[in-house]
PDB file of C-alpha atoms in Angstrom:
ATOM      1  CA  UNK A  12     -11.907 -39.000  15.881  1.00  0.00           C
ATOM      2  CA  UNK A  13     -13.657 -36.062  14.235  1.00  0.00           C
ATOM      3  CA  UNK A  14     -13.991 -36.534  10.484  1.00  0.00           C
ATOM      4  CA  UNK A  15     -15.490 -34.114   7.974  1.00  0.00           C
ATOM      5  CA  UNK A  16     -15.769 -35.173   4.343  1.00  0.00           C
ATOM      6  CA  UNK A  17     -16.775 -32.587   1.762  1.00  0.00           C
ATOM      7  CA  UNK A  18     -18.178 -33.414  -1.664  1.00  0.00           C
ATOM      8  CA  UNK A  19     -19.970 -31.751  -4.549  1.00  0.00           C
ATOM      9  CA  UNK A  20     -17.302 -29.453  -5.910  1.00  0.00           C
ATOM     10  CA  UNK A  21     -16.514 -29.161  -9.592  1.00  0.00           C
ATOM     11  CA  UNK A  22     -16.468 -26.928 -12.635  1.00  0.00           C
ATOM     12  CA  UNK A  23     -19.489 -24.683 -13.206  1.00  0.00           C
ATOM     13  CA  UNK A  24     -20.194 -21.810 -15.546  1.00  0.00           C
ATOM     14  CA  UNK A  25     -20.769 -18.276 -14.244  1.00  0.00           C
ATOM     15  CA  UNK A  26     -24.385 -17.922 -13.144  1.00  0.00           C
ATOM     16  CA  UNK A  27     -24.650 -21.630 -12.419  1.00  0.00           C
ATOM     17  CA  UNK A  28     -25.314 -23.544  -9.205  1.00  0.00           C
ATOM     18  CA  UNK A  29     -23.623 -26.179  -7.079  1.00  0.00           C
ATOM     19  CA  UNK A  30     -24.563 -27.942  -3.867  1.00  0.00           C
ATOM     20  CA  UNK A  31     -21.781 -28.899  -1.484  1.00  0.00           C
ATOM     21  CA  UNK A  32     -22.225 -31.563   1.174  1.00  0.00           C
ATOM     22  CA  UNK A  33     -20.216 -32.353   4.290  1.00  0.00           C
ATOM     23  CA  UNK A  34     -20.626 -35.692   6.040  1.00  0.00           C
ATOM     24  CA  UNK A  35     -19.580 -35.552   9.690  1.00  0.00           C
ATOM     25  CA  UNK A  36     -18.612 -38.289  12.121  1.00  0.00           C
ATOM     26  CA  UNK A  37     -16.801 -38.760  15.402  1.00  0.00           C
ATOM     27  CA  UNK A  38     -18.814 -36.275  17.470  1.00  0.00           C
ATOM     28  CA  UNK A  39     -22.394 -35.494  18.501  1.00  0.00           C
ATOM     29  CA  UNK A  40     -23.364 -33.626  15.362  1.00  0.00           C
ATOM     30  CA  UNK A  41     -26.483 -31.869  16.632  1.00  0.00           C
ATOM     31  CA  UNK A  42     -24.587 -30.333  19.566  1.00  0.00           C
ATOM     32  CA  UNK A  43     -22.335 -28.129  17.432  1.00  0.00           C
ATOM     33  CA  UNK A  44     -22.662 -25.355  14.905  1.00  0.00           C
ATOM     34  CA  UNK A  45     -21.206 -26.039  11.476  1.00  0.00           C
ATOM     35  CA  UNK A  46     -19.563 -23.697   9.016  1.00  0.00           C
ATOM     36  CA  UNK A  47     -18.145 -23.316   5.541  1.00  0.00           C
ATOM     37  CA  UNK A  48     -14.883 -21.496   4.872  1.00  0.00           C
ATOM     38  CA  UNK A  49     -13.227 -20.993   1.491  1.00  0.00           C
ATOM     39  CA  UNK A  50      -9.644 -20.405   0.448  1.00  0.00           C
ATOM     40  CA  UNK A  51      -8.422 -18.620  -2.662  1.00  0.00           C
ATOM     41  CA  UNK A  52      -4.939 -17.528  -3.729  1.00  0.00           C
ATOM     42  CA  UNK A  53      -6.041 -13.887  -3.914  1.00  0.00           C
ATOM     43  CA  UNK A  54      -8.088 -13.552  -0.714  1.00  0.00           C
ATOM     44  CA  UNK A  55      -6.683 -16.297   1.492  1.00  0.00           C
ATOM     45  CA  UNK A  56      -9.058 -17.851   4.024  1.00  0.00           C
ATOM     46  CA  UNK A  57     -12.566 -16.389   4.017  1.00  0.00           C
ATOM     47  CA  UNK A  58     -15.406 -17.424   6.313  1.00  0.00           C
ATOM     48  CA  UNK A  59     -18.542 -18.052   4.228  1.00  0.00           C
ATOM     49  CA  UNK A  60     -21.376 -19.183   6.498  1.00  0.00           C
ATOM     50  CA  UNK A  61     -22.335 -20.715   9.844  1.00  0.00           C
ATOM     51  CA  UNK A  62     -25.444 -22.604  10.921  1.00  0.00           C
ATOM     52  CA  UNK A  63     -26.507 -23.151  14.518  1.00  0.00           C
ATOM     53  CA  UNK A  64     -27.129 -26.548  16.059  1.00  0.00           C
ATOM     54  CA  UNK A  65     -30.854 -26.570  15.324  1.00  0.00           C
ATOM     55  CA  UNK A  66     -30.510 -24.883  11.958  1.00  0.00           C
ATOM     56  CA  UNK A  67     -32.745 -22.005  13.019  1.00  0.00           C
ATOM     57  CA  UNK A  68     -29.951 -19.422  12.961  1.00  0.00           C
ATOM     58  CA  UNK A  69     -27.768 -18.865   9.923  1.00  0.00           C
ATOM     59  CA  UNK A  70     -25.049 -16.321   9.228  1.00  0.00           C
ATOM     60  CA  UNK A  71     -23.426 -15.302   5.945  1.00  0.00           C
ATOM     61  CA  UNK A  72     -20.540 -13.253   4.612  1.00  0.00           C
ATOM     62  CA  UNK A  73     -21.751 -10.180   2.731  1.00  0.00           C
ATOM     63  CA  UNK A  74     -20.066 -11.515  -0.413  1.00  0.00           C
ATOM     64  CA  UNK A  75     -22.428 -14.517  -0.572  1.00  0.00           C
ATOM     65  CA  UNK A  76     -25.570 -13.231   1.125  1.00  0.00           C
ATOM     66  CA  UNK A  77     -28.639 -13.805  -1.036  1.00  0.00           C
ATOM     67  CA  UNK A  78     -26.788 -16.298  -3.271  1.00  0.00           C
ATOM     68  CA  UNK A  79     -25.687 -19.072  -0.895  1.00  0.00           C
ATOM     69  CA  UNK A  80     -27.804 -21.040   1.572  1.00  0.00           C
ATOM     70  CA  UNK A  81     -26.471 -23.202   4.397  1.00  0.00           C
ATOM     71  CA  UNK A  82     -28.592 -26.011   5.825  1.00  0.00           C
ATOM     72  CA  UNK A  83     -28.149 -29.172   7.864  1.00  0.00           C
ATOM     73  CA  UNK A  84     -29.770 -32.562   8.329  1.00  0.00           C
ATOM     74  CA  UNK A  85     -29.118 -33.662  11.896  1.00  0.00           C
ATOM     75  CA  UNK A  86     -30.605 -37.102  11.178  1.00  0.00           C
ATOM     76  CA  UNK A  87     -27.863 -37.678   8.578  1.00  0.00           C
ATOM     77  CA  UNK A  88     -25.015 -35.765  10.249  1.00  0.00           C
ATOM     78  CA  UNK A  89     -24.648 -33.676   7.125  1.00  0.00           C
ATOM     79  CA  UNK A  90     -24.347 -29.970   6.375  1.00  0.00           C
ATOM     80  CA  UNK A  91     -24.966 -28.447   2.963  1.00  0.00           C
ATOM     81  CA  UNK A  92     -24.082 -25.296   1.075  1.00  0.00           C
ATOM     82  CA  UNK A  93     -26.339 -24.427  -1.846  1.00  0.00           C
ATOM     83  CA  UNK A  94     -24.501 -21.987  -4.098  1.00  0.00           C
ATOM     84  CA  UNK A  95     -26.461 -20.094  -6.748  1.00  0.00           C
ATOM     85  CA  UNK A  96     -25.577 -17.306  -9.175  1.00  0.00           C
ATOM     86  CA  UNK A  97     -21.946 -18.330  -9.004  1.00  0.00           C
ATOM     87  CA  UNK A  98     -19.240 -15.876 -10.008  1.00  0.00           C
ATOM     88  CA  UNK A  99     -15.613 -16.287 -10.998  1.00  0.00           C
ATOM     89  CA  UNK A 100     -14.571 -14.857  -7.626  1.00  0.00           C
ATOM     90  CA  UNK A 101     -16.334 -17.755  -5.872  1.00  0.00           C
ATOM     91  CA  UNK A 102     -13.624 -20.064  -7.217  1.00  0.00           C
ATOM     92  CA  UNK A 103     -11.646 -21.737  -4.451  1.00  0.00           C
ATOM     93  CA  UNK A 104     -11.349 -24.654  -2.084  1.00  0.00           C
ATOM     94  CA  UNK A 105     -14.368 -24.911   0.208  1.00  0.00           C
ATOM     95  CA  UNK A 106     -13.836 -26.373   3.675  1.00  0.00           C
ATOM     96  CA  UNK A 107     -16.436 -27.652   6.093  1.00  0.00           C
ATOM     97  CA  UNK A 108     -15.618 -26.843   9.714  1.00  0.00           C
ATOM     98  CA  UNK A 109     -17.053 -27.877  13.053  1.00  0.00           C
ATOM     99  CA  UNK A 110     -18.103 -25.223  15.545  1.00  0.00           C
ATOM    100  CA  UNK A 111     -17.044 -25.222  19.176  1.00  0.00           C
ATOM    101  CA  UNK A 112     -20.501 -24.524  20.545  1.00  0.00           C
ATOM    102  CA  UNK A 113     -24.089 -23.926  19.537  1.00  0.00           C
ATOM    103  CA  UNK A 114     -23.198 -20.944  17.353  1.00  0.00           C
ATOM    104  CA  UNK A 115     -19.674 -19.630  17.714  1.00  0.00           C
ATOM    105  CA  UNK A 116     -16.168 -20.879  17.101  1.00  0.00           C
ATOM    106  CA  UNK A 117     -14.414 -23.247  14.732  1.00  0.00           C
ATOM    107  CA  UNK A 118     -12.123 -26.151  15.456  1.00  0.00           C
ATOM    108  CA  UNK A 119     -11.900 -29.205  13.181  1.00  0.00           C
ATOM    109  CA  UNK A 120     -11.839 -28.843   9.393  1.00  0.00           C
ATOM    110  CA  UNK A 121     -12.258 -31.189   6.453  1.00  0.00           C
ATOM    111  CA  UNK A 122      -9.861 -31.590   3.537  1.00  0.00           C
ATOM    112  CA  UNK A 123     -11.916 -29.372   1.250  1.00  0.00           C
ATOM    113  CA  UNK A 124     -13.566 -29.568  -2.157  1.00  0.00           C
ATOM    114  CA  UNK A 125     -12.539 -27.452  -5.153  1.00  0.00           C
ATOM    115  CA  UNK A 126     -15.087 -25.202  -6.820  1.00  0.00           C
ATOM    116  CA  UNK A 127     -14.122 -23.648 -10.151  1.00  0.00           C
ATOM    117  CA  UNK A 128     -16.392 -21.062 -11.762  1.00  0.00           C
ATOM    118  CA  UNK A 129     -15.351 -20.550 -15.355  1.00  0.00           C
ATOM    119  CA  UNK A 130     -16.776 -20.526 -18.853  1.00  0.00           C
TER     120      UNK A 130
ATOM    121  CA  UNK B   2     -15.645  -6.344   9.951  1.00  0.00           C
ATOM    122  CA  UNK B   3     -12.769  -6.854  12.369  1.00  0.00           C
ATOM    123  CA  UNK B   4      -9.424  -6.773  10.578  1.00  0.00           C
ATOM    124  CA  UNK B   5      -6.749  -9.237  11.645  1.00  0.00           C
ATOM    125  CA  UNK B   6      -3.157  -8.202  10.911  1.00  0.00           C
ATOM    126  CA  UNK B   7      -0.721 -11.086  11.142  1.00  0.00           C
ATOM    127  CA  UNK B   8       3.060 -10.807  11.071  1.00  0.00           C
ATOM    128  CA  UNK B   9       5.484 -11.728   9.733  1.00  0.00           C
ATOM    129  CA  UNK B  10       4.228 -13.003   6.363  1.00  0.00           C
ATOM    130  CA  UNK B  11       7.072 -15.510   6.328  1.00  0.00           C
ATOM    131  CA  UNK B  12      10.073 -16.479   8.377  1.00  0.00           C
ATOM    132  CA  UNK B  13      13.050 -18.761   8.049  1.00  0.00           C
ATOM    133  CA  UNK B  14      14.061 -20.894  10.998  1.00  0.00           C
ATOM    134  CA  UNK B  15      16.016 -23.984  11.915  1.00  0.00           C
ATOM    135  CA  UNK B  16      15.090 -27.100  13.830  1.00  0.00           C
ATOM    136  CA  UNK B  17      15.328 -26.316  17.527  1.00  0.00           C
ATOM    137  CA  UNK B  18      14.617 -22.598  17.159  1.00  0.00           C
ATOM    138  CA  UNK B  19      11.852 -20.742  18.969  1.00  0.00           C
ATOM    139  CA  UNK B  20       9.577 -18.732  16.686  1.00  0.00           C
ATOM    140  CA  UNK B  21       6.926 -16.163  17.451  1.00  0.00           C
ATOM    141  CA  UNK B  22       4.001 -15.126  15.264  1.00  0.00           C
ATOM    142  CA  UNK B  23       1.808 -12.130  16.056  1.00  0.00           C
ATOM    143  CA  UNK B  24      -1.771 -11.232  15.307  1.00  0.00           C
ATOM    144  CA  UNK B  25      -3.400  -7.879  15.972  1.00  0.00           C
ATOM    145  CA  UNK B  26      -7.138  -7.230  15.855  1.00  0.00           C
ATOM    146  CA  UNK B  27      -8.554  -3.892  14.725  1.00  0.00           C
ATOM    147  CA  UNK B  28     -10.767  -3.870  17.802  1.00  0.00           C
ATOM    148  CA  UNK B  29     -11.006  -5.835  21.024  1.00  0.00           C
ATOM    149  CA  UNK B  30     -11.996  -9.481  20.671  1.00  0.00           C
ATOM    150  CA  UNK B  31     -11.551 -10.581  24.303  1.00  0.00           C
ATOM    151  CA  UNK B  32      -9.805 -13.969  24.013  1.00  0.00           C
ATOM    152  CA  UNK B  33     -11.828 -15.211  21.030  1.00  0.00           C
ATOM    153  CA  UNK B  34      -8.844 -16.096  18.887  1.00  0.00           C
ATOM    154  CA  UNK B  35      -7.655 -19.373  17.424  1.00  0.00           C
ATOM    155  CA  UNK B  36      -4.415 -20.495  15.778  1.00  0.00           C
ATOM    156  CA  UNK B  37      -4.343 -22.978  12.905  1.00  0.00           C
ATOM    157  CA  UNK B  38      -1.620 -24.851  11.056  1.00  0.00           C
ATOM    158  CA  UNK B  39      -1.971 -25.705   7.378  1.00  0.00           C
ATOM    159  CA  UNK B  40       0.184 -27.960   5.249  1.00  0.00           C
ATOM    160  CA  UNK B  41      -0.136 -28.168   1.449  1.00  0.00           C
ATOM    161  CA  UNK B  42      -3.176 -30.073   0.221  1.00  0.00           C
ATOM    162  CA  UNK B  43      -4.882 -30.281   3.622  1.00  0.00           C
ATOM    163  CA  UNK B  44      -7.389 -28.283   5.608  1.00  0.00           C
ATOM    164  CA  UNK B  45      -6.224 -26.135   8.522  1.00  0.00           C
ATOM    165  CA  UNK B  46      -5.610 -27.963  11.784  1.00  0.00           C
ATOM    166  CA  UNK B  47      -6.589 -26.265  15.021  1.00  0.00           C
ATOM    167  CA  UNK B  48      -3.736 -25.746  17.464  1.00  0.00           C
ATOM    168  CA  UNK B  49      -5.077 -23.294  20.020  1.00  0.00           C
ATOM    169  CA  UNK B  50      -8.529 -21.928  20.890  1.00  0.00           C
ATOM    170  CA  UNK B  51      -9.539 -19.105  23.205  1.00  0.00           C
ATOM    171  CA  UNK B  52      -6.127 -17.507  22.666  1.00  0.00           C
ATOM    172  CA  UNK B  53      -4.228 -19.900  24.928  1.00  0.00           C
ATOM    173  CA  UNK B  54      -6.043 -23.248  25.234  1.00  0.00           C
ATOM    174  CA  UNK B  55      -4.049 -26.010  23.599  1.00  0.00           C
ATOM    175  CA  UNK B  56      -6.235 -28.350  21.570  1.00  0.00           C
ATOM    176  CA  UNK B  57      -6.158 -32.013  22.547  1.00  0.00           C
ATOM    177  CA  UNK B  58      -3.272 -33.873  20.917  1.00  0.00           C
ATOM    178  CA  UNK B  59      -1.284 -30.753  20.033  1.00  0.00           C
ATOM    179  CA  UNK B  60       2.321 -30.826  21.298  1.00  0.00           C
ATOM    180  CA  UNK B  61       3.116 -28.619  24.271  1.00  0.00           C
ATOM    181  CA  UNK B  62       5.809 -26.771  22.317  1.00  0.00           C
ATOM    182  CA  UNK B  63       2.932 -24.736  20.886  1.00  0.00           C
ATOM    183  CA  UNK B  64       1.610 -21.963  23.115  1.00  0.00           C
ATOM    184  CA  UNK B  65      -0.602 -18.945  22.704  1.00  0.00           C
ATOM    185  CA  UNK B  66      -1.027 -15.749  24.654  1.00  0.00           C
ATOM    186  CA  UNK B  67      -2.790 -12.416  24.560  1.00  0.00           C
ATOM    187  CA  UNK B  68      -6.201 -10.868  24.910  1.00  0.00           C
ATOM    188  CA  UNK B  69      -8.038  -7.842  23.624  1.00  0.00           C
ATOM    189  CA  UNK B  70      -6.206  -6.857  20.453  1.00  0.00           C
ATOM    190  CA  UNK B  71      -2.723  -8.421  20.592  1.00  0.00           C
ATOM    191  CA  UNK B  72      -2.014 -12.133  20.382  1.00  0.00           C
ATOM    192  CA  UNK B  73       1.030 -14.344  19.970  1.00  0.00           C
ATOM    193  CA  UNK B  74       1.702 -17.906  18.897  1.00  0.00           C
ATOM    194  CA  UNK B  75       5.012 -19.313  20.090  1.00  0.00           C
ATOM    195  CA  UNK B  76       6.578 -22.530  18.839  1.00  0.00           C
ATOM    196  CA  UNK B  77       9.410 -23.681  21.079  1.00  0.00           C
ATOM    197  CA  UNK B  78      12.057 -26.071  19.816  1.00  0.00           C
ATOM    198  CA  UNK B  79      10.813 -26.135  16.231  1.00  0.00           C
ATOM    199  CA  UNK B  80      10.500 -29.638  14.784  1.00  0.00           C
ATOM    200  CA  UNK B  81      10.687 -30.697  11.100  1.00  0.00           C
ATOM    201  CA  UNK B  82       6.926 -31.326  11.007  1.00  0.00           C
ATOM    202  CA  UNK B  83       6.243 -27.742  12.125  1.00  0.00           C
ATOM    203  CA  UNK B  84       7.269 -26.211   8.815  1.00  0.00           C
ATOM    204  CA  UNK B  85       3.886 -25.053   7.509  1.00  0.00           C
ATOM    205  CA  UNK B  86       1.674 -21.982   7.237  1.00  0.00           C
ATOM    206  CA  UNK B  87      -0.008 -20.618  10.358  1.00  0.00           C
ATOM    207  CA  UNK B  88      -3.185 -18.553  10.544  1.00  0.00           C
ATOM    208  CA  UNK B  89      -5.029 -16.705  13.280  1.00  0.00           C
ATOM    209  CA  UNK B  90      -8.820 -16.473  13.320  1.00  0.00           C
ATOM    210  CA  UNK B  91     -11.121 -14.233  15.332  1.00  0.00           C
ATOM    211  CA  UNK B  92     -14.440 -15.859  16.214  1.00  0.00           C
ATOM    212  CA  UNK B  93     -15.595 -13.021  18.460  1.00  0.00           C
ATOM    213  CA  UNK B  94     -18.324 -12.011  16.045  1.00  0.00           C
ATOM    214  CA  UNK B  95     -19.522 -12.470  12.485  1.00  0.00           C
ATOM    215  CA  UNK B  96     -18.044 -12.181   9.968  1.00  0.00           C
ATOM    216  CA  UNK B  97     -15.180 -14.281  11.281  1.00  0.00           C
ATOM    217  CA  UNK B  98     -11.897 -13.020   9.877  1.00  0.00           C
ATOM    218  CA  UNK B  99      -8.478 -14.554   9.403  1.00  0.00           C
ATOM    219  CA  UNK B 100      -4.959 -13.241   9.420  1.00  0.00           C
ATOM    220  CA  UNK B 101      -3.080 -13.358   6.127  1.00  0.00           C
ATOM    221  CA  UNK B 102      -0.919 -16.272   7.235  1.00  0.00           C
ATOM    222  CA  UNK B 103       2.712 -16.833   8.215  1.00  0.00           C
ATOM    223  CA  UNK B 104       4.771 -19.332   6.252  1.00  0.00           C
ATOM    224  CA  UNK B 105       7.445 -20.954   8.409  1.00  0.00           C
ATOM    225  CA  UNK B 106      10.268 -22.185   6.195  1.00  0.00           C
ATOM    226  CA  UNK B 107      13.516 -23.953   6.772  1.00  0.00           C
TER     227      UNK B 107
END
């Protein structure tokens, strides 16, 4: 059974940083891309970033480019999202999602972790 | 970015009904469309990938169709556990984009 467990969310002040983690199990981790997607009441579901199987290729939404960095540790079956220069509009629930191939697609999702950016 | 227009935003139905949800892409996305179900407090659950491929373990009352720009999710014989919010997602290219969601209510 595919399981994705996010952690690292919390309350942070504008301009601050957070690092999200997602521990994966139940599938061959290094055979699939991984992604982060966020959900907010105002914007709904918004894709944030994807990383390829090897970690060489990364993709970002324009809204986070230059501020967020996705990475993965295939030896620990974990994907990360480093979030810097956080803004109030980054507030939301962040989901980790499994890709369906080396780069593209999404299928299984975690339960999410809440990020709140507020002073 | 490709815009995904999903309709209706909400619908009321009864157990046993057949419901249809539509998603239209602003440009052609071949069959690179998925449908997801979300219940409060949980992450979205994949129902269908590649427009019409039922994910393992998903009941056969769920079906998807379409290609190019117009797609449909059909739920036949609605069950109590199907009352939830449904989203479409295009994964044809980056940035991936979602429909606004359809809330299926009793």
